[in-house]
Short mmCIF file of C-alpha atoms and ligand atoms in Angstrom, two decimals:
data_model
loop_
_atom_site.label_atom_id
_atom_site.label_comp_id
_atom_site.label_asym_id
_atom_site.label_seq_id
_atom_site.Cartn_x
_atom_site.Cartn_y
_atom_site.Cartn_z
CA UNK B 1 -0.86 11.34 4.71
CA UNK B 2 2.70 9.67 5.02
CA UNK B 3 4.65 9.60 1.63
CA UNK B 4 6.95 6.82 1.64
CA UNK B 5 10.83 8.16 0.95
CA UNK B 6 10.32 7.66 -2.82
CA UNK B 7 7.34 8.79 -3.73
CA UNK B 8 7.68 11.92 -6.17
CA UNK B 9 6.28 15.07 -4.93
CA UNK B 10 6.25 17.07 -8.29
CA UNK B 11 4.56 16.43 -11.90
CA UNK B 12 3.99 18.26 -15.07
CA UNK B 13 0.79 17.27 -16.76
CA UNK B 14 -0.04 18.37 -20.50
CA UNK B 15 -3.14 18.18 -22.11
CA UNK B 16 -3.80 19.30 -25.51
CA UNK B 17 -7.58 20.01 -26.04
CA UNK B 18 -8.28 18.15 -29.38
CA UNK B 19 -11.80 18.21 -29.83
CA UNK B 20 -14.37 19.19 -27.34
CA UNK B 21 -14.46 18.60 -23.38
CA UNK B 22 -13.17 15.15 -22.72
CA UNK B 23 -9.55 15.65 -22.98
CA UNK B 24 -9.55 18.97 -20.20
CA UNK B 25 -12.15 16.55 -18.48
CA UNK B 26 -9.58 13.59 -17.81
CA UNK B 27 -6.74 15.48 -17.26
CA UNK B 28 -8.31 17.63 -14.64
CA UNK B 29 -9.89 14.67 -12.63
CA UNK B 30 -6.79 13.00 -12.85
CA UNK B 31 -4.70 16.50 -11.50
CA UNK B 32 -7.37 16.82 -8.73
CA UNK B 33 -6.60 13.26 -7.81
CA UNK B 34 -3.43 13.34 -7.94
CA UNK B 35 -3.14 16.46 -5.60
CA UNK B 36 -6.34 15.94 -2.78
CA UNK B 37 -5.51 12.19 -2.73
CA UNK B 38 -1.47 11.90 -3.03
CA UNK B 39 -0.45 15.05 -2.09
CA UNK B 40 1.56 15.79 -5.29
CA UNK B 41 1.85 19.35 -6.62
CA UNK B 42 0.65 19.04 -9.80
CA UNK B 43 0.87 21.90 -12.61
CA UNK B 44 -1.12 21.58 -15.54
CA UNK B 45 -0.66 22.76 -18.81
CA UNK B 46 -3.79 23.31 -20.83
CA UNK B 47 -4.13 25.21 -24.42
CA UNK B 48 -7.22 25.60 -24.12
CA UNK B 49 -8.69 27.65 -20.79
CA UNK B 50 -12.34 28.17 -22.93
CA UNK B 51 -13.00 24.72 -22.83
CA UNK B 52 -11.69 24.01 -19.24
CA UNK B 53 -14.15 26.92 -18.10
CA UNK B 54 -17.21 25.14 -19.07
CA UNK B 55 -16.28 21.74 -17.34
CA UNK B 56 -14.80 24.51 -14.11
CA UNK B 57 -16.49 27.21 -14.13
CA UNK B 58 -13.96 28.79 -11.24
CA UNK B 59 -11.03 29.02 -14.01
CA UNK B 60 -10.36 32.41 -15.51
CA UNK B 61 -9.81 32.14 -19.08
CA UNK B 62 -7.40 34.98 -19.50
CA UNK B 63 -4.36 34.24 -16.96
CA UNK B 64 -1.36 32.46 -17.44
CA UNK B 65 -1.47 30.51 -14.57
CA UNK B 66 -3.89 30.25 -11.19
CA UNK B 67 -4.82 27.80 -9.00
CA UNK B 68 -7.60 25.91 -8.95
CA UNK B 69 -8.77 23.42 -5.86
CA UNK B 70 -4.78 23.28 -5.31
CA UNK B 71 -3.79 22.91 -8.71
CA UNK B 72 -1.70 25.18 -10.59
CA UNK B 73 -3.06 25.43 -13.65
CA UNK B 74 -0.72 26.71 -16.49
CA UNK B 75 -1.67 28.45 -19.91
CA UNK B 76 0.05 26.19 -22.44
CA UNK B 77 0.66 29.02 -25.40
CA UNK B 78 2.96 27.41 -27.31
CA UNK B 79 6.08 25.26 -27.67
CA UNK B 80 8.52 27.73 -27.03
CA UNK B 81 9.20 27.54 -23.56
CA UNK B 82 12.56 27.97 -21.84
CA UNK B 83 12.73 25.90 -18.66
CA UNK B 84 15.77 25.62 -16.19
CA UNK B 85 16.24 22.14 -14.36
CA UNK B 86 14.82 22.81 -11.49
CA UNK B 87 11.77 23.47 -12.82
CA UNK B 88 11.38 20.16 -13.95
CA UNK B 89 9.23 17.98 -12.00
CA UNK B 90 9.72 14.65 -10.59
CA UNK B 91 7.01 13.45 -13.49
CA UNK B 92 6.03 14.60 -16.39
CA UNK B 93 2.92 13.28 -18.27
CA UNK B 94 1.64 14.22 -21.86
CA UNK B 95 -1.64 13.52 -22.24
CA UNK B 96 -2.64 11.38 -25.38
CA UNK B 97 0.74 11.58 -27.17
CA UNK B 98 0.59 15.80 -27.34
CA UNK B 99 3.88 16.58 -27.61
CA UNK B 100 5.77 18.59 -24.93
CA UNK B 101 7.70 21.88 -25.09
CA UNK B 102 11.44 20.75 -26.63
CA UNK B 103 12.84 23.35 -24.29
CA UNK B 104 11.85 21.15 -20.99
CA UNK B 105 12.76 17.76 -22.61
CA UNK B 106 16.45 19.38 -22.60
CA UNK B 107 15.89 20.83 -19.46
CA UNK B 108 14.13 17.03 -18.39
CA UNK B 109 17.54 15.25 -20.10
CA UNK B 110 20.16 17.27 -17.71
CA UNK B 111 18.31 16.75 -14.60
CA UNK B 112 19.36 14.63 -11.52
CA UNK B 113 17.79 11.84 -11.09
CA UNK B 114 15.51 12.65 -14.35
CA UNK B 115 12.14 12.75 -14.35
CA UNK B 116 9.75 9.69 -15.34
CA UNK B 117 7.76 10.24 -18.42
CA UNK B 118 4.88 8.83 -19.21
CA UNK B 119 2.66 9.23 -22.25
CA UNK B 120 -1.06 8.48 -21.07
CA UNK B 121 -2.79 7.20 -23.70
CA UNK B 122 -6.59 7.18 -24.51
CA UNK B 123 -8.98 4.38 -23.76
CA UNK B 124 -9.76 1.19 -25.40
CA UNK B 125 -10.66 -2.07 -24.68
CA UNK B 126 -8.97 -3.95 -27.33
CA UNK B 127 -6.63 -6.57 -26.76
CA UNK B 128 -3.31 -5.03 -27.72
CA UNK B 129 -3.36 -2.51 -25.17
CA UNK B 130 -2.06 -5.42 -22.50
CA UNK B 131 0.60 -6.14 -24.70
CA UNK B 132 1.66 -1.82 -24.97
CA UNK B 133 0.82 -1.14 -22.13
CA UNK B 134 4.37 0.51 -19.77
CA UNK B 135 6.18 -0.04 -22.48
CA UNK B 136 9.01 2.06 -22.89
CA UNK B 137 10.36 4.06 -25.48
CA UNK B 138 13.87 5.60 -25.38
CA UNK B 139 14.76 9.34 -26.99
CA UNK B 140 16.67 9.23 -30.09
CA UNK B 141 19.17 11.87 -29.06
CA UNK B 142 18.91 12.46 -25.42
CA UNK B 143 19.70 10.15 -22.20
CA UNK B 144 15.61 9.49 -21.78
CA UNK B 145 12.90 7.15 -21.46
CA UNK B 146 9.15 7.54 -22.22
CA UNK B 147 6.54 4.91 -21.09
CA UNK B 148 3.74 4.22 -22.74
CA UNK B 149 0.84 4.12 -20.26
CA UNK B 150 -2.51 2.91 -21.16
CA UNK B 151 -6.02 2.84 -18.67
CA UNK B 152 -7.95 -0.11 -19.52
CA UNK B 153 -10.58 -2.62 -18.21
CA UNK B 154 -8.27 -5.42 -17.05
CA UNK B 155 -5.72 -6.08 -14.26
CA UNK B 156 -2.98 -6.28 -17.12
CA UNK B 157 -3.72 -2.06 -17.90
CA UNK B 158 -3.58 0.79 -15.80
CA UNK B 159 -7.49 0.56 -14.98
CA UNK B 160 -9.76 3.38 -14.62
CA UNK B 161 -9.59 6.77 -13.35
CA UNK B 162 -11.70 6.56 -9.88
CA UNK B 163 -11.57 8.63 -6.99
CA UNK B 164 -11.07 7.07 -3.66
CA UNK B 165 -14.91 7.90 -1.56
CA UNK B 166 -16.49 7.70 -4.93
CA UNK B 167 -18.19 4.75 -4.74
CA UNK B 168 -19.47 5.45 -0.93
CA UNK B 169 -20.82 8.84 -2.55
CA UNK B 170 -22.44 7.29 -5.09
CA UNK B 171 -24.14 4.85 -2.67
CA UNK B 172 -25.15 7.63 -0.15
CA UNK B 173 -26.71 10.08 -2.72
CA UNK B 174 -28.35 7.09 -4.04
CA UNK B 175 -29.76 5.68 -0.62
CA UNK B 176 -30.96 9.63 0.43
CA UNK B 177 -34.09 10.62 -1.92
CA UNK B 178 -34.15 13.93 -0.27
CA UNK B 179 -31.00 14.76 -1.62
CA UNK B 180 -31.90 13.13 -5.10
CA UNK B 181 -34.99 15.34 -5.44
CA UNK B 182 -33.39 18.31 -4.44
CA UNK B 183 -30.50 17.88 -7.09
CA UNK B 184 -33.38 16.79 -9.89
CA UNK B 185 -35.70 19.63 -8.52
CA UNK B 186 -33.29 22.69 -9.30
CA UNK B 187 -33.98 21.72 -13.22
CA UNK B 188 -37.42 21.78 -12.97
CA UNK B 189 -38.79 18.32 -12.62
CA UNK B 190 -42.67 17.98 -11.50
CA UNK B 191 -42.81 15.43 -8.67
CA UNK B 192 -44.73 12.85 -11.46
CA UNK B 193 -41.28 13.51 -13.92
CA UNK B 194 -39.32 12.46 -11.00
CA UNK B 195 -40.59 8.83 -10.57
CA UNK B 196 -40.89 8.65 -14.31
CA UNK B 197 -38.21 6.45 -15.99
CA UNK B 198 -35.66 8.95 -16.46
CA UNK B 199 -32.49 8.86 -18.49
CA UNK B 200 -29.85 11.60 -19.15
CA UNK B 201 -28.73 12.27 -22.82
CA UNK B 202 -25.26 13.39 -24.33
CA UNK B 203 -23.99 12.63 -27.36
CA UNK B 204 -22.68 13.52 -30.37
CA UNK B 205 -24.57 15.78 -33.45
CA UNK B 206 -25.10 12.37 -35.62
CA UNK B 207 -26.91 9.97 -33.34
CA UNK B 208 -30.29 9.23 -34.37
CA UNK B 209 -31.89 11.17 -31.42
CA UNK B 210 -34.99 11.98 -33.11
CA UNK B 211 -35.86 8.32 -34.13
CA UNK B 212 -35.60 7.64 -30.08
CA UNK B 213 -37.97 10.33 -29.21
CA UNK B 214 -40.08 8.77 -31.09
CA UNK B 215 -39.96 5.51 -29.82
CA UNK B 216 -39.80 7.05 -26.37
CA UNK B 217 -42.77 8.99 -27.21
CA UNK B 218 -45.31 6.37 -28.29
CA UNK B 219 -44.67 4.15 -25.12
CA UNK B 220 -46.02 3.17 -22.10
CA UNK B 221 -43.34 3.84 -20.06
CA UNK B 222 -43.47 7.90 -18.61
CA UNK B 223 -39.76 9.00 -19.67
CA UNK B 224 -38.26 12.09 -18.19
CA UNK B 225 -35.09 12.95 -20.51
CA UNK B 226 -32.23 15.57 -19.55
CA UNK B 227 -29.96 17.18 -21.80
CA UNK B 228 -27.66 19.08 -20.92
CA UNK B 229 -27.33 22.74 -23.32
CA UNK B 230 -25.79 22.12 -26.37
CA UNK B 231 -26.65 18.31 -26.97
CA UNK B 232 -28.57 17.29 -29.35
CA UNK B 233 -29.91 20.57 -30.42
CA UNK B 234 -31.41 19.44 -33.71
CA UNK B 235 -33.36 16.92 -32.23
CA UNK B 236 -34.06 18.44 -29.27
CA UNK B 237 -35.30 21.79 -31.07
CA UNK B 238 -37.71 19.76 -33.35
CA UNK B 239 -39.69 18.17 -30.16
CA UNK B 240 -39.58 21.30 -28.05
CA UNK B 241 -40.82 23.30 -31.00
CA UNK B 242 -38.68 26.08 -29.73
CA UNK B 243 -34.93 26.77 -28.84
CA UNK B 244 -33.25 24.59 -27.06
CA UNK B 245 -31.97 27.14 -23.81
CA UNK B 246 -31.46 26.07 -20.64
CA UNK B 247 -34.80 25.78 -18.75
CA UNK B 248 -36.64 24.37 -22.06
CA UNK B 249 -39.11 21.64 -21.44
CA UNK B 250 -42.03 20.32 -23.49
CA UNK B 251 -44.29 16.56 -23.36
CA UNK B 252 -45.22 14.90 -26.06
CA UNK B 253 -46.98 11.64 -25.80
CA UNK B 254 -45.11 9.67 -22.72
CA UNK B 255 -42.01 11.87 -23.41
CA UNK B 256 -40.88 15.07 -21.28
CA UNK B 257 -37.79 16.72 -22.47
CA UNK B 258 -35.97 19.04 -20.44
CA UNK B 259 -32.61 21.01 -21.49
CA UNK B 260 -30.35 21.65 -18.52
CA UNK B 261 -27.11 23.86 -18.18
CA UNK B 262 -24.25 22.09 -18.65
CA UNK B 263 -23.69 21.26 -15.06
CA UNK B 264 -19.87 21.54 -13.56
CA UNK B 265 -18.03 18.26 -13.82
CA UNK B 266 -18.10 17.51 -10.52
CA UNK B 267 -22.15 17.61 -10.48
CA UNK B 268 -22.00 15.19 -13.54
CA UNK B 269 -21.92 11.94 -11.67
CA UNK B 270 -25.06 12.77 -9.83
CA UNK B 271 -26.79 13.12 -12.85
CA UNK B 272 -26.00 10.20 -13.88
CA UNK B 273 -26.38 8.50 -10.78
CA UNK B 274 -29.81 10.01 -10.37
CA UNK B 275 -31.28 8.90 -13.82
CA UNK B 276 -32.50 5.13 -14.69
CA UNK B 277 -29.96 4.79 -17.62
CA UNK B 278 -27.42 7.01 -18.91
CA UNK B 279 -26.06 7.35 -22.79
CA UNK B 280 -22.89 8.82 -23.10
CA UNK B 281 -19.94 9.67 -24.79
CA UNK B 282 -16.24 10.26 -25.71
CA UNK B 283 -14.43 8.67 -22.83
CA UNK B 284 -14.77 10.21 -19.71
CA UNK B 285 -18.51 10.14 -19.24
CA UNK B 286 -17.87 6.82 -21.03
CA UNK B 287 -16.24 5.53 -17.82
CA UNK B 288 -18.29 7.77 -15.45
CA UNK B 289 -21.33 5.78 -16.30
CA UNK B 290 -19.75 2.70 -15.75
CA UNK B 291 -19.11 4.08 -11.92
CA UNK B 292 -22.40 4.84 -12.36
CA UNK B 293 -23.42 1.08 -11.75
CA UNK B 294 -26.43 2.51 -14.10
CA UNK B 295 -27.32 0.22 -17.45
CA UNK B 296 -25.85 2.98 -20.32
CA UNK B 297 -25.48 3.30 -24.03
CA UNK B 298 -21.97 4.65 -25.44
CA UNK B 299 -21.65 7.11 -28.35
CA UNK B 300 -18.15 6.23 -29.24
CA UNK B 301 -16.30 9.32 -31.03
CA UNK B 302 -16.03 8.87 -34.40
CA UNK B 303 -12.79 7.89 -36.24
CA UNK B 304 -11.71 7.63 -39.81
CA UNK B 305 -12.22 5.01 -41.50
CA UNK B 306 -14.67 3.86 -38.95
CA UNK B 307 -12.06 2.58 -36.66
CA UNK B 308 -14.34 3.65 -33.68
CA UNK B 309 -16.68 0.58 -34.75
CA UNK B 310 -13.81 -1.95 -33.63
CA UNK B 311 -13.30 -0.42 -30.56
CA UNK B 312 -17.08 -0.06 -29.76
CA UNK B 313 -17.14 -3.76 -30.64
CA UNK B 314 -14.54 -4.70 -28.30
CA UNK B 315 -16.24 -2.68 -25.86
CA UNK B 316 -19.40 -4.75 -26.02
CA UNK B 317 -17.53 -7.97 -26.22
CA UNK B 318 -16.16 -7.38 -22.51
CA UNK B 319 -19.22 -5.57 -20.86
CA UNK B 320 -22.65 -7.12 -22.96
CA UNK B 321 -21.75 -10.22 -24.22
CA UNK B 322 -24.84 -11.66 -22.65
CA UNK B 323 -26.98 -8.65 -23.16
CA UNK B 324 -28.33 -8.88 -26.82
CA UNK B 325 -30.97 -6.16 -26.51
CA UNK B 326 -28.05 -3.89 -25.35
CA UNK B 327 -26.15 -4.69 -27.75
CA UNK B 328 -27.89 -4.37 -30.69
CA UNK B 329 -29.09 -0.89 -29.63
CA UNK B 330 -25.48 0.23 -28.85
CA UNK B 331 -24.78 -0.92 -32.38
CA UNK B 332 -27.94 0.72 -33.92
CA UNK B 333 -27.17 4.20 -31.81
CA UNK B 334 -23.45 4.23 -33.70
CA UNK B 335 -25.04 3.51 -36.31
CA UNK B 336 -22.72 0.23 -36.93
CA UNK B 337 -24.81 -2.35 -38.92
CA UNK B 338 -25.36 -5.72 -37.96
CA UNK B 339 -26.43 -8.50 -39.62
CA UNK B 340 -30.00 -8.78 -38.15
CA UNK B 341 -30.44 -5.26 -38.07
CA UNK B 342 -30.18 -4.05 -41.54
CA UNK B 343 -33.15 -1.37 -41.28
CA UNK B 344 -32.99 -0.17 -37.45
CA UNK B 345 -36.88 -0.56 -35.92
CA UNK B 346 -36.21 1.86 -33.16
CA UNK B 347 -39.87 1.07 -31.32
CA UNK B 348 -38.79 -2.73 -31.06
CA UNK B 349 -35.54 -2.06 -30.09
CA UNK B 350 -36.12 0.18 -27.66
CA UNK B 351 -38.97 -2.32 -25.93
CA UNK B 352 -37.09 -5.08 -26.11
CA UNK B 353 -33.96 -3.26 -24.36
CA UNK B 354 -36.33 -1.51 -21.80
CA UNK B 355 -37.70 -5.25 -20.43
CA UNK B 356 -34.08 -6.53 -19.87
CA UNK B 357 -33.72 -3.67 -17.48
CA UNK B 358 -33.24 -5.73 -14.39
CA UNK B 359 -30.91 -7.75 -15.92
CA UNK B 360 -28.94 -4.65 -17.03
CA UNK B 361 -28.80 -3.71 -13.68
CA UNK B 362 -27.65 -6.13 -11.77
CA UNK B 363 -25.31 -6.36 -15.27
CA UNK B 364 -24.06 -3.09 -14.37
CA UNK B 365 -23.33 -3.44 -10.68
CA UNK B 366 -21.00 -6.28 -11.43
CA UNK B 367 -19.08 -4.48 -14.37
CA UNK B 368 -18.40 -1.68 -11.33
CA UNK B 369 -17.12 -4.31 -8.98
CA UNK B 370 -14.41 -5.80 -11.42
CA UNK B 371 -13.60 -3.35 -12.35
CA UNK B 372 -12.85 -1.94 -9.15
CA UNK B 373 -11.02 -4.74 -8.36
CA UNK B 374 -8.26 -3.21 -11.14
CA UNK B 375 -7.55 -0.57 -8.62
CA UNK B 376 -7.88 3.35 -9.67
CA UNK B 377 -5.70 4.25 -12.58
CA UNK B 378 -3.94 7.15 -10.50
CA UNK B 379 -2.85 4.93 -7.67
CA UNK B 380 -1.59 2.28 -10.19
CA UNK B 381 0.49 4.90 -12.79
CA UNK B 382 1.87 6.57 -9.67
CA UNK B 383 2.78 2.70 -8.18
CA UNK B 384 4.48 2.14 -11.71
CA UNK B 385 6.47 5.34 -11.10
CA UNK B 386 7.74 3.87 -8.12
CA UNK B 387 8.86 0.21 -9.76
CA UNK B 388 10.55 2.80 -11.83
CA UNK B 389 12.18 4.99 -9.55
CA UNK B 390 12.89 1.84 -7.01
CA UNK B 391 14.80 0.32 -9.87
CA UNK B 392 16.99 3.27 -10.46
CA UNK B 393 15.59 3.51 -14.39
CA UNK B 394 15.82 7.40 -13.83
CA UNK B 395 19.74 7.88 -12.43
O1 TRH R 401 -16.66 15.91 -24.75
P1 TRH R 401 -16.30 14.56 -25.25
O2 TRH R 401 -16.83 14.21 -26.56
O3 TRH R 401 -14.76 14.48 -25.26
C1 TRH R 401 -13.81 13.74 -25.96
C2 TRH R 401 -13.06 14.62 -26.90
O4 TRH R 401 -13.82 14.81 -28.04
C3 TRH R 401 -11.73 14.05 -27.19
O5 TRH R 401 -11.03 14.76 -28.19
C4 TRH R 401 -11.80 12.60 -27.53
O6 TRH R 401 -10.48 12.14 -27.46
C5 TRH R 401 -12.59 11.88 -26.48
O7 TRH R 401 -13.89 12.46 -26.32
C6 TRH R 401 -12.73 10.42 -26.80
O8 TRH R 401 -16.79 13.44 -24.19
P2 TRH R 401 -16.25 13.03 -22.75
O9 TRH R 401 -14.94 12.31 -22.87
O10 TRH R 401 -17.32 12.32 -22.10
O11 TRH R 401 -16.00 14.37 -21.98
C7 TRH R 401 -17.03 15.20 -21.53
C8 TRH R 401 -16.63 15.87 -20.23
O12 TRH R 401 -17.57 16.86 -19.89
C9 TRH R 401 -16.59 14.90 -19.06
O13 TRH R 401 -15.51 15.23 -18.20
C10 TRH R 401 -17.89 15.16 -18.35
C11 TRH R 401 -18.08 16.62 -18.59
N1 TRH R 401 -19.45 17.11 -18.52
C12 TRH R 401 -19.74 18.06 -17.57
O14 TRH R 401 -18.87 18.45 -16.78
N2 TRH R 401 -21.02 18.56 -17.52
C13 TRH R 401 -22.00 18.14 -18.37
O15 TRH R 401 -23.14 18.64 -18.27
C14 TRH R 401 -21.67 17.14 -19.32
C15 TRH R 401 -22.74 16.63 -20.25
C16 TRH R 401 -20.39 16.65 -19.38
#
C-alpha cells in the first residue's frame, strides 16, 4: 500500500483490562487493523496477558513482549517505565482514559515533532458525545495536547470499529451453507438443531436467563441455543442438570442447549453470523452484532447508579424506535422497568418479539448500512491524525 508523506508509521496503544474481555477485545481488533490494513507498527501495552489469552489463544502469558499476527505486544507491569525519545511513537493512544507511564509523557513532551495523543473513549450513543468528541485537552505542565476521541453511531463521531473485507465475509459465509454447517457442526449440532431457530447467548451473571428458557422451552418454535463456557452458568447448569463444560448439551421441551468453548475472537463473528439472533454484551460484541446485520438483544454492563439504563435507552432510541417488541424485551432483559411492563411476562414477550422477526431483519440490515456509511473508526481516528499533523498542531 502507498502511505502518503504524512501518514505516521509508529503508535503506542494502552489498554488497561478493567473488567473482563472487552477492553483486550477492542484494543486488539483495533491493533490488528491498524497494522494488516495501514501498515503501522503498532506496540501494545496490555496488563493483563490472562485475559488476552482467552480472546488469542497464540499469546504467551508469561513474556514481556512477542508478536502476535505482526503486532508487538508489550507486558504493561507497571507505571514505572523509563523511555528515551526515540522510542516514542508517532501516536500514542490510551485506551478508555487508563493513564500512561509518566516516564514516556516526558519522553512524548521532548520529542520532535511530538506525538498525537489521543484518549479513545468507550461507546455510547448519547448525544453529548458529538459535542466531545476530538476535543482537545492541553497538559498542565508540559508542551502537550490530548484529544478526546469518541466511536459512535453518527457521522459527527469516530464511527465503529470495522474491518475493511468484513462485510464481503460476512456475506460469503452467509451465502455458502457448506461452510455454515461445517463451522455449527464442530459443536455438535444434529442436522434438525441446525435448521432450528438458533440464537447465540452471552451475557452477564444477572440476566434473567432462566425465565427465557422457559419461555423458549414451552414454544413452538425448535430453538437451538449456544453458549459459549462460562456464560450463564447458573442458568445453564439448572436446564442441563449437569455442569456446564464445553461439549454439554441437553433438550427440554422445544429447547436444546449446547455449551461451546469460548471460541477465538476472530471465530466470534461467525457465530454470530450463523445464528438467527444474537444477545450480547459489553461493547465489542455489542457492535459485532450490529455487523452482524442479525436482529440482537444488548446486555449493557452495569454502572452505578444505574447509569447504564440511560445509555441503553439512548441506544434503543437510535436503533428500535419503531420496534416495540424489541424494545420492551431489551428493557425487560436489563431489567430496566417500563411503564407497561411492571411484572415482566417473559412467554408474551418473547412471542410477540419472535413474530416481528422479519421486520427485525430487514431492521437490522439497514442499521449495518448507515452505519457503514460513518466509515470504520480506524480509518477515521487515523484521518483525524492527519488534520492534526497537516496543521502542524504537533511542531
Ligand atoms: O467481556 P465484556 O463484558 O467486556 C467489557 C468489559 O467488561 C469492559 O470493562 C467494559 O468496559 C465493556 O465490556 C463495556 O464484553 P465485550 O465488550 O463484548 O467483549 C467480549 C470480547 O470477547 C469480544 O471481543 C468478543 C470476544 N469473545 C470471543 O472472542 N469469544 C467468545 O466466545 C465470546 C463469547 C466473546
Amino acid at each position: 500500500m502507498h502511505l502518503k508523506k504524512n501518514t505516521p508509521r509508529s503508535l503506542a496503544l494502552f489498554c488497561k483490562v478493567v473488567d473482563n474481555y472487552g477492553d483486550i477485545g477492542i484494543c486488539w481488533r483495533f491493533a490488528r487493523q491498524l497494522q494488516q490494513e495501514h501498515g503501522i507498527a503498532v506496540s501494545l501495552w496490555v496488563d493483563d496477558l490472562i485475559s488476552f489469552q482467552r480472546i488469542c489463544p497464540q499469546v504467551a502469558i508469561d513474556l514481556e513482549q512477542q508478536v502476535v499476527a505482526g503486532v508487538l505486544v508489550r507486558h504493561w507491569r507497571d507505571q514505572d517505565g523509563r523511555f528515551t525519545v526515540v522510542e516514542v511513537p508517532d501516536i500514542v493512544i490510551e485506551f478508555f482514559a487508563c493513564d500512561i507511564p509518566p516516564g514516556l509523557i516526558n519522553a512524548m513532551a521532548e520529542r520532535t515533532p511530538r506525538p498525537v495523543w489521543l484518549n479513545l473513549e468507550g461507546l455510547t450513543a448519547e448525544e453529548w458525545v458529538e459535542g466531545c468528541h476530538t476535543l482537545s485537552s492541553p497538559h498542565p505542565r508540559l508542551p502537550l495536547t490530548k484529544y478526546f476521541f469518541f466511536p459512535g453511531f453518527t457521522a459527527k463521531t469516530g464511527g465503529l470499529l470495522m474491518e475493511s473485507c468484513l462485510q464481503q465475509e460476512r456475506q460469503q459465509f452467509q451465502s455458502d451453507p457448506v461452510a455454515m454447517h461445517a463451522f455449527l457442526a464442530q459443536f455438535g449440532l444434529t442436522a434438525a438443531q441446525m435448521d432450528s431457530f438458533k440464537i447465540a447467548l452471552f451475557c452477564y451473571p444477572q440476566a434473567p436467563v432462566s425465565a427465557l428458557f422457559e419461555a423458549w422451552k414451552t414454544g413452538k418454535r425448535p430453538i437451538t441455543c449456544l453458549v459459549p463456557q462460562g456464560v450463564a452458568v447458573e442458568a445453564v447448569q439448572a436446564f442441563l442438570g449437569g455442569e456446564a463444560k464445553v461439549g454439554a448439551s441437553a433438550t427440554h421441551g422445544a429447547l436444546s442447549v449446547h455449551v461451546l468453548p469460548f471460541i477465538p475472537q476472530t471465530d466470534y463473528d461467525k457465530l454470530l453470523w450463523a445464528c438467527d439472533l444474537n444477545f450480547v454484551r459489553g461493547e465489542d460484541s455489542f457492535v459485532r452484532a450490529q455487523w452482524a446485520a442479525k436482529p440482537f438483544i444488548w446486555h449493557i454492563y452495569p454502572q452505578d447508579e444505574n447509569l447504564h439504563h440511560k445509555k441503553l435507552l439512548a441506544f434503543l432510541d437510535r436503533y428500535a424506535l419503531d420496534a416495540e417488541h424489541l424494545h420492551r424485551l431489551s428493557c425487560a432483559w436489563n431489567a430496566l422497568a417500563v411503564e407497561s411492563l411492571a411484572a415482566p411476562e417473559w412467554t408474551e414477550l418473547w412471542q410477540k418479539f419472535l413474530q416481528d422477526m422479519p421486520k427485525m431483519q430487514a431492521m437490522a440490515q439497514d442499521w449495518q448500512q448507515q452505519l457503514a456509511s460513518n466509515g470504520d473508526m480506524t480509518s477515521n481516528l487515523l484521518h483525524f491524525v492527519d488534520t492534526l499533523n497537516l496543521g502542524g498542531a504537533q511542531k
